Coordinates of C-alpha atoms and ligand atoms in Angstrom, one line a residue:
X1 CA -105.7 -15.8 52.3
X2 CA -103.0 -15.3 50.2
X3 CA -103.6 -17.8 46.5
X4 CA -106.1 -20.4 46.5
X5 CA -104.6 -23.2 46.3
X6 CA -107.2 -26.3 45.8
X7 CA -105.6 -29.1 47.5
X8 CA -106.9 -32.3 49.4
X9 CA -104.5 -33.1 52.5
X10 CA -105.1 -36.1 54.3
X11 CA -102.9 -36.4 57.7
X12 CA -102.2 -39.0 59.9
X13 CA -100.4 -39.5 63.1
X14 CA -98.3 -43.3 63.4
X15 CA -96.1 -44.8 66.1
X16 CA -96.2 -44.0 70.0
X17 CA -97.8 -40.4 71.4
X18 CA -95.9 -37.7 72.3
X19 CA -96.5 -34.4 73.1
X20 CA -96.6 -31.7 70.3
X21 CA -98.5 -33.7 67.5
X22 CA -101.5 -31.7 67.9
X23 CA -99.8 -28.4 67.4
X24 CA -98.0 -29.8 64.3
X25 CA -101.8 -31.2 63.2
X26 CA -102.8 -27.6 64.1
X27 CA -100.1 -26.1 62.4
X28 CA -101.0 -28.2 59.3
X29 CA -104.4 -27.9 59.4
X30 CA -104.1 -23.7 59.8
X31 CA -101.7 -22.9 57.6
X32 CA -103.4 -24.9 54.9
X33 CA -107.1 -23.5 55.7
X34 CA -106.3 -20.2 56.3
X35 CA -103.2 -19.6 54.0
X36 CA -103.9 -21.5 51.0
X37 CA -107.6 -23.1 51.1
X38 CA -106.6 -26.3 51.3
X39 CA -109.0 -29.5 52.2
X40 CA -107.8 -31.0 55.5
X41 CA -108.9 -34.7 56.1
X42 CA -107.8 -36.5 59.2
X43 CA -106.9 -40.4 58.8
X44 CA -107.6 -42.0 62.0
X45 CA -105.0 -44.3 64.2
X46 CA -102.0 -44.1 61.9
X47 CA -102.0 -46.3 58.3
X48 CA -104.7 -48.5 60.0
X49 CA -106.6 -45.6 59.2
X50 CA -106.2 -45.4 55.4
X51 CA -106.4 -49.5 55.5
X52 CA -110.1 -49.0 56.7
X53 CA -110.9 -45.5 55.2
X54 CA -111.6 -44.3 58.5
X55 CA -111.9 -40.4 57.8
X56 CA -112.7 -36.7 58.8
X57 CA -112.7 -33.7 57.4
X58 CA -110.5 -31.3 60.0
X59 CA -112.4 -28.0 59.9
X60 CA -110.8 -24.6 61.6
X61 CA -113.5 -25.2 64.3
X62 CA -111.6 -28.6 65.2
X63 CA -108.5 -27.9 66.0
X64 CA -109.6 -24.5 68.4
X65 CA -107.8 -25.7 71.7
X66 CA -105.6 -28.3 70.9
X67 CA -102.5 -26.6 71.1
X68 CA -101.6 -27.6 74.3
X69 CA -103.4 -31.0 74.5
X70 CA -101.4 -33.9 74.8
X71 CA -101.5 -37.8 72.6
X72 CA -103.2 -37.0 69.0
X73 CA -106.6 -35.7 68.0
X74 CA -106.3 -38.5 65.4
X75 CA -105.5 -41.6 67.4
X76 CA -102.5 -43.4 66.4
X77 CA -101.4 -46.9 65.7
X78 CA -98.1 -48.8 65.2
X79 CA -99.3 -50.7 61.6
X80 CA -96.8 -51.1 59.4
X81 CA -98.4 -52.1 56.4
X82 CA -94.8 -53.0 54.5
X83 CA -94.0 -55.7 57.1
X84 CA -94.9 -59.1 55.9
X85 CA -96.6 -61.4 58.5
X86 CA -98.3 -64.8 57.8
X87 CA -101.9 -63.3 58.6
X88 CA -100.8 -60.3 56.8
X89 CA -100.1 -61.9 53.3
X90 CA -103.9 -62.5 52.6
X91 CA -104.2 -58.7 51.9
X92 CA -102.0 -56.7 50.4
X93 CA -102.1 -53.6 52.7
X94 CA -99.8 -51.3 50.4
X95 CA -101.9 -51.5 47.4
X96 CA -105.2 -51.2 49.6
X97 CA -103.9 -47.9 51.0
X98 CA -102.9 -46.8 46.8
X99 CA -106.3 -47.3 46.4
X100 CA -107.8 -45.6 49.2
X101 CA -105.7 -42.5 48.5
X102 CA -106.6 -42.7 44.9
X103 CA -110.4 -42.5 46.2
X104 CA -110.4 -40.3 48.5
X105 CA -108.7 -37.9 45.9
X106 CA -105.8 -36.8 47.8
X107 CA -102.9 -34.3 46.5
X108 CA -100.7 -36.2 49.2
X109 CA -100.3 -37.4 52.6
X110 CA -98.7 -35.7 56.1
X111 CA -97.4 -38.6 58.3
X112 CA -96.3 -37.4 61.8
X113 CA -94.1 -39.8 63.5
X114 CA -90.8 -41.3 64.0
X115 CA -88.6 -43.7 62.5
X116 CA -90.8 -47.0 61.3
X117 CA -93.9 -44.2 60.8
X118 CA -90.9 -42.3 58.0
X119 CA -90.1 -45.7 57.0
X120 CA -93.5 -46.9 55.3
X121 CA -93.8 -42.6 54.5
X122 CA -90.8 -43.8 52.3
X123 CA -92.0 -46.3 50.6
X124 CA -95.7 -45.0 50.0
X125 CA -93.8 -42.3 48.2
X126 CA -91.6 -45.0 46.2
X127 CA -95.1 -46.6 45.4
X128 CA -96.0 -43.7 43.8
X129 CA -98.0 -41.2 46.6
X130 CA -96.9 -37.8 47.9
X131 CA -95.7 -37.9 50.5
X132 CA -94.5 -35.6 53.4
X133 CA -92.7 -36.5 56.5
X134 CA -93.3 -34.5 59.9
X135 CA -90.6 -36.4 62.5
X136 CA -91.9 -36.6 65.9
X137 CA -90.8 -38.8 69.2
X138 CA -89.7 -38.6 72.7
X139 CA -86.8 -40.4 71.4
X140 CA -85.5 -37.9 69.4
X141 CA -83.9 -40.4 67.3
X142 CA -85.5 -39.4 63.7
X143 CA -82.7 -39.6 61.2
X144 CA -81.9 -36.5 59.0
X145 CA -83.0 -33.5 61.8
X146 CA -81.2 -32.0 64.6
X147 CA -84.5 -32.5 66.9
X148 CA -87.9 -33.9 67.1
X149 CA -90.8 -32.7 68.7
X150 CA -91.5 -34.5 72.0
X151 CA -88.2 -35.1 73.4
X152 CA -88.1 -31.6 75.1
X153 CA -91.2 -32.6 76.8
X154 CA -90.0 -35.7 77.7
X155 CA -86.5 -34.3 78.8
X156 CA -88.3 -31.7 81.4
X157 CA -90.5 -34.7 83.0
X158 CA -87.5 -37.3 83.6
X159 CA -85.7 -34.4 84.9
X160 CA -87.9 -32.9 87.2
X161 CA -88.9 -36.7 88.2
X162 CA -84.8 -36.7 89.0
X163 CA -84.6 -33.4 91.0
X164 CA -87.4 -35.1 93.3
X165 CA -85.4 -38.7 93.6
X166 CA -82.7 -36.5 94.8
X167 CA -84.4 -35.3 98.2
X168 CA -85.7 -39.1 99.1
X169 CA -82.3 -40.6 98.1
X170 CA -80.7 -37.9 100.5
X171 CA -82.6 -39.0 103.0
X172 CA -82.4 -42.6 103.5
X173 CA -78.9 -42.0 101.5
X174 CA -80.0 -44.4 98.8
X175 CA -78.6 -45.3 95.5
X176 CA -81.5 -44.3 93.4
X177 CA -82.1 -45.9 89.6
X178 CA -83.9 -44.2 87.5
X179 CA -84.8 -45.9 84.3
X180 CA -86.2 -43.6 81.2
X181 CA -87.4 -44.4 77.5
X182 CA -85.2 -43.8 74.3
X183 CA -85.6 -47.1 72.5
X184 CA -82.2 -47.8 71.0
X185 CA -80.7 -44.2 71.5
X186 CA -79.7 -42.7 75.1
X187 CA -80.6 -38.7 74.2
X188 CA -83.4 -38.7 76.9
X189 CA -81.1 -40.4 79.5
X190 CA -78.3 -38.2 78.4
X191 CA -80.0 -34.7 78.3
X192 CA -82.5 -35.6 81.9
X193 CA -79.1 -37.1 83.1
X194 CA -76.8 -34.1 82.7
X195 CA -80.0 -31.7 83.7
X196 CA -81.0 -33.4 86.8
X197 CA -77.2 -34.6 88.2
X198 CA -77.0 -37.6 87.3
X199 CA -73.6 -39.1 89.3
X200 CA -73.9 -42.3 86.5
X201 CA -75.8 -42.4 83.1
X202 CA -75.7 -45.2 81.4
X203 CA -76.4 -44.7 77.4
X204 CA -77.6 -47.7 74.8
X205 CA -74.3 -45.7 72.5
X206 CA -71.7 -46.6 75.4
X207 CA -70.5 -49.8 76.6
X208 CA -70.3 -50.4 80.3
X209 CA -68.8 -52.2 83.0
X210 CA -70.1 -52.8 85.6
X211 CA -66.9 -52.5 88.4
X212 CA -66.5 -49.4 86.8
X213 CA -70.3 -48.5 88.1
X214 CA -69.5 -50.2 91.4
X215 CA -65.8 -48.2 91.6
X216 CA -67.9 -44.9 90.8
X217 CA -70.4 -45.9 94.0
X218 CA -67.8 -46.7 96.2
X219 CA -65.9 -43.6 95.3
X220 CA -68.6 -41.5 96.5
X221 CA -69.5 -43.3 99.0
X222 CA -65.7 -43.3 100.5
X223 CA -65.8 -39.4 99.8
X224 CA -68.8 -39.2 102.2
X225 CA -71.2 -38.3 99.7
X226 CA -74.5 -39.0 101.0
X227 CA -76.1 -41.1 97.8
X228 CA -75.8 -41.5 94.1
X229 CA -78.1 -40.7 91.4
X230 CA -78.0 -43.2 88.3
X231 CA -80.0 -42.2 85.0
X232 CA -80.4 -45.7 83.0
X233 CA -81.4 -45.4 79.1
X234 CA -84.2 -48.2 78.8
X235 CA -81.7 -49.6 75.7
X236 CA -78.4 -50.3 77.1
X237 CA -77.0 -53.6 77.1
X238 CA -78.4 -56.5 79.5
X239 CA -79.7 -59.9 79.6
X240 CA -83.3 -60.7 78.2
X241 CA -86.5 -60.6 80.3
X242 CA -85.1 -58.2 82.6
X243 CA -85.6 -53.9 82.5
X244 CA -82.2 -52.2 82.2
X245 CA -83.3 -50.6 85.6
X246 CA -83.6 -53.8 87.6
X247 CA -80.2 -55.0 86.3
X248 CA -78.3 -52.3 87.4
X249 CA -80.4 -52.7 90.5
X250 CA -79.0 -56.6 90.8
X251 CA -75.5 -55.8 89.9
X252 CA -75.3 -52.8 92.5
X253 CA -76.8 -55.2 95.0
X254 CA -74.4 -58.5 94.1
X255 CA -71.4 -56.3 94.4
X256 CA -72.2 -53.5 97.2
X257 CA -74.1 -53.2 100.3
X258 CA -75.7 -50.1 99.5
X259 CA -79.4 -50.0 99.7
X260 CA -80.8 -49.3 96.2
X261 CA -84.1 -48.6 94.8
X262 CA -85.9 -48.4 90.7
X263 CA -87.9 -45.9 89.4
X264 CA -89.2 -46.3 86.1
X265 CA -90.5 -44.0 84.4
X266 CA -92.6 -45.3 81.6
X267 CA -95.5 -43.5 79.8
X268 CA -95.6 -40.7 82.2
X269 CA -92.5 -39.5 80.0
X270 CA -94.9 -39.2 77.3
X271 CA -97.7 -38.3 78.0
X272 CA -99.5 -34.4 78.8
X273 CA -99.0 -31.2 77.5
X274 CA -96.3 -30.2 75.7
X275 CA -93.5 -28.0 76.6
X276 CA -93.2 -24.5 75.2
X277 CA -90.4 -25.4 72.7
X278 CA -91.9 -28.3 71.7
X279 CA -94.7 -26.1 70.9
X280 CA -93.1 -24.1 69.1
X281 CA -91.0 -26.4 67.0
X282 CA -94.4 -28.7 65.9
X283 CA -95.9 -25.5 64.3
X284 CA -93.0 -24.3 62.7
X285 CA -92.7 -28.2 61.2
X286 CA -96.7 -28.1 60.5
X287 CA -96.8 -24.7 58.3
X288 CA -93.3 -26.1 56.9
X289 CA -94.7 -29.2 55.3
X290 CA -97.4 -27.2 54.3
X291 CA -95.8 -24.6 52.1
X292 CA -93.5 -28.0 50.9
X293 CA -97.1 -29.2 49.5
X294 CA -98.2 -25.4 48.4
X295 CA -94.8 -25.6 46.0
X296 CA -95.9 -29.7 45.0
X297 CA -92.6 -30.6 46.4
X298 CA -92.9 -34.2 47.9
X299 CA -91.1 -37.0 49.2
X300 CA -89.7 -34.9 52.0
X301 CA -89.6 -35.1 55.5
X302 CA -89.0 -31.4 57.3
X303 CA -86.4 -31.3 59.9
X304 CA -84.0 -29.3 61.6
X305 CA -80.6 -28.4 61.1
X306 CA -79.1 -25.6 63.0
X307 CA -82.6 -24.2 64.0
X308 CA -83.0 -23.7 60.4
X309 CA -86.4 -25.4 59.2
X310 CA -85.6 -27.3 56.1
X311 CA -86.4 -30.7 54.4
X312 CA -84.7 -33.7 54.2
X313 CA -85.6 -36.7 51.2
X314 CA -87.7 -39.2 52.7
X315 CA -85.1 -41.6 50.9
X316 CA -82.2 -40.4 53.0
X317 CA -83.6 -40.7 55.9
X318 CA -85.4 -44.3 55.7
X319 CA -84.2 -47.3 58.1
X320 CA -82.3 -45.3 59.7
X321 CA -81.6 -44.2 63.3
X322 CA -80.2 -41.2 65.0
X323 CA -77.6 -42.5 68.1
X324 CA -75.7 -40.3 70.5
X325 CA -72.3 -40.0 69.0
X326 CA -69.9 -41.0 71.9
X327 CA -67.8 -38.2 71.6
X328 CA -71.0 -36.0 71.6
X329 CA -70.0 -32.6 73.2
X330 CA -72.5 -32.6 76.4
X331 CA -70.9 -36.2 77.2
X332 CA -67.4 -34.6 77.1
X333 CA -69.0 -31.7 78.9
X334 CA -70.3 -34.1 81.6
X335 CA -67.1 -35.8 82.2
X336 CA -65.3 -33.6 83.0
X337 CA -67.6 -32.0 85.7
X338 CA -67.4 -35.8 87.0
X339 CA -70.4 -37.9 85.3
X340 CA -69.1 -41.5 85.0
X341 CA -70.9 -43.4 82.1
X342 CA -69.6 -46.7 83.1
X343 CA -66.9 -46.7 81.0
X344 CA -63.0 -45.8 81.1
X345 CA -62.6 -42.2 80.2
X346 CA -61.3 -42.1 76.4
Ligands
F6P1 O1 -90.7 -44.4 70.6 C1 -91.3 -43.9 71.8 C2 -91.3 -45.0 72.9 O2 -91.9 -44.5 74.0 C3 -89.9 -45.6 73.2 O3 -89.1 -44.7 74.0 C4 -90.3 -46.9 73.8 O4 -89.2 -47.8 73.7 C5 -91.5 -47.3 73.0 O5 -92.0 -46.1 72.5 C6 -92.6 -48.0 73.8 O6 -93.5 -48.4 72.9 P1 -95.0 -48.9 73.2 O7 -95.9 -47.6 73.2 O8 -95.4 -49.7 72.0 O9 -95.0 -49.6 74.5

């Protein structure tokens, strides 16, 4: 141990799983209890946690073996406690969770998670707590960092789940849709797109037409190519009530005779062990935050930049969301080896 340092961490996890946050809790949790000393308490299932002081204290023995385990030790939640609902306004969930902290005599708070979970990290810190920010999501959407933990995970899955449409869609020379995850922002459709051969990707950050994606068919159908791959970001553009898979599905099928089929995806994108370099990147963010805390520097969320671990303020970084810039330089890349997004070239 280098300097005692006598500190009382508590950490949570918030918004959806992904894989990594047990090696950023266990890159917390070491770096703290080996390096400095530090107390480690786990908060249970996100800020629901802290509402109901569910607690633990996170001893070395805990977190033997998680490294490569999927979802969260600590069990996550999507409360927001800033949002104001009408059952909500009875209690007053920020000042509860002042109070808990106050209580349970914590130096400051680690909250893992994306973009609402850095939100109410934000304003817990305007409210007066320290506060650190560790951004995680499949999404990869965080504001403020080059990457999140998760997406790479997330990225190998829908691709490899791509390479294996290929051989079926060769076979009965199908159209195959595949429909992944990324909320608002197409970097999972994008990235599993490009890596897996995607003929079409359609991105949330790009505006489509749709005889442009029956043009791009017929094209390669005409040019005697056996089938077409087409990567669909959950968050493009469509009516209500229907998944962006099944509507490309419907326009493909109103316009073309080709027989089409829908994979989607889902939670299998999220879930199970994570990649080696998502690995990687949740410890070096876990024993980040840490030594942020060792030098009582708060309000901070670490990130990314360059492959350079730094920190961001949590107030820079609040209600906002990363998108793929349309000009990003894998799309350019992309186009030009022949990857229609559904859209006129620029
Ligand atoms: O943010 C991760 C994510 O998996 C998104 O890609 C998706 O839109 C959303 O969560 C699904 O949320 P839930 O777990 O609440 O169904």
């Amino acid at each position: 141990m280098q300097k005692k340092i006598d500190k009382r961490i508590g950490i949570l996890t918030a918004g959806g799983d992904c894989p990594g946050i047990n090696a950023a809790i266990r890159g917390v949790a070491k770096t703290a209890i080996l390096e400095y000393g530090m107390t480690v308490i786990g908060i249970s299932n996100g800020y629901t946690g802290l509402i109901n002081k569910e607690y633990f204290e996170i001893k070395e023995s805990n977190i033997s073996n998680i490294l490569t385990l999927g979802g969260t030790i600590l069990g996550t939640s999507r409360e927001k406690p800033f949002k104001k609902d009408i059952l909500q306004n009875e209690i007053n969930k920020p000042k509860l969770i002042k109070e808990h902290y106050e209580q349970a005599k914590f130096d400051c708070l680690v909250c893992i998670g994306g973009n609402g979970t850095m939100l109410t990290a934000s304003l817990l810190s305007e409210a007066g707590l320290n506060i650190i920010g560790i951004p995680k999501t499949i999404d990869n959407d965080v504001w403020g960092t080059d990457v999140t933990f998760g997406f790479d995970s997330a990225v190998n899955i829908a691709t490899e789940s791509i390479d294996r449409l290929h051989t079926t869609a060769n076979s009965h020379k199908r159209i195959m849709i595949i429909e992944v995850m990324g909320h608002h922002a197409g970097w999972i459709a994008l990235y599993s797109g490009v890596a897996g051969g995607g003929d079409i990707i359609l991105l949330p950050e790009i505006p489509y037409d749709e005889k442009i994606i029956c043009g791009c068919l017929e094209n390669r159908a005409t040019a005697k190519k056996a089938y077409s791959i087409v990567v669909v970001a959950e968050g493009i553009e469509k009516p209500k009530k229907i998944k962006a898979g099944d509507y490309i599905a419907r326009v493909i099928s109103d316009n073309l005779d080709y027989e089409t089929r829908v994979t989607v995806l889902g939670y299998l994108q999220r879930g199970g062990t994570p990649s080696p370099t998502d690995r990687i990147l949740a410890t070096r963010y876990g024993t980040h935050a840490v030594d942020l805390i060792a030098e009582d520097r708060y309000s901070e969320m670490v990130c990314v930049i360059n492959n350079d671990i730094t920190s961001i303020k949590l107030s820079e970084v609040q209600d906002k969301t990363r998108l793929v810039p349309v000009n990003f330089p894998l799309i350019r890349k992309a186009r030009r080896i022949g990857t229609c997004f559904g859209d006129v070239i620029p």
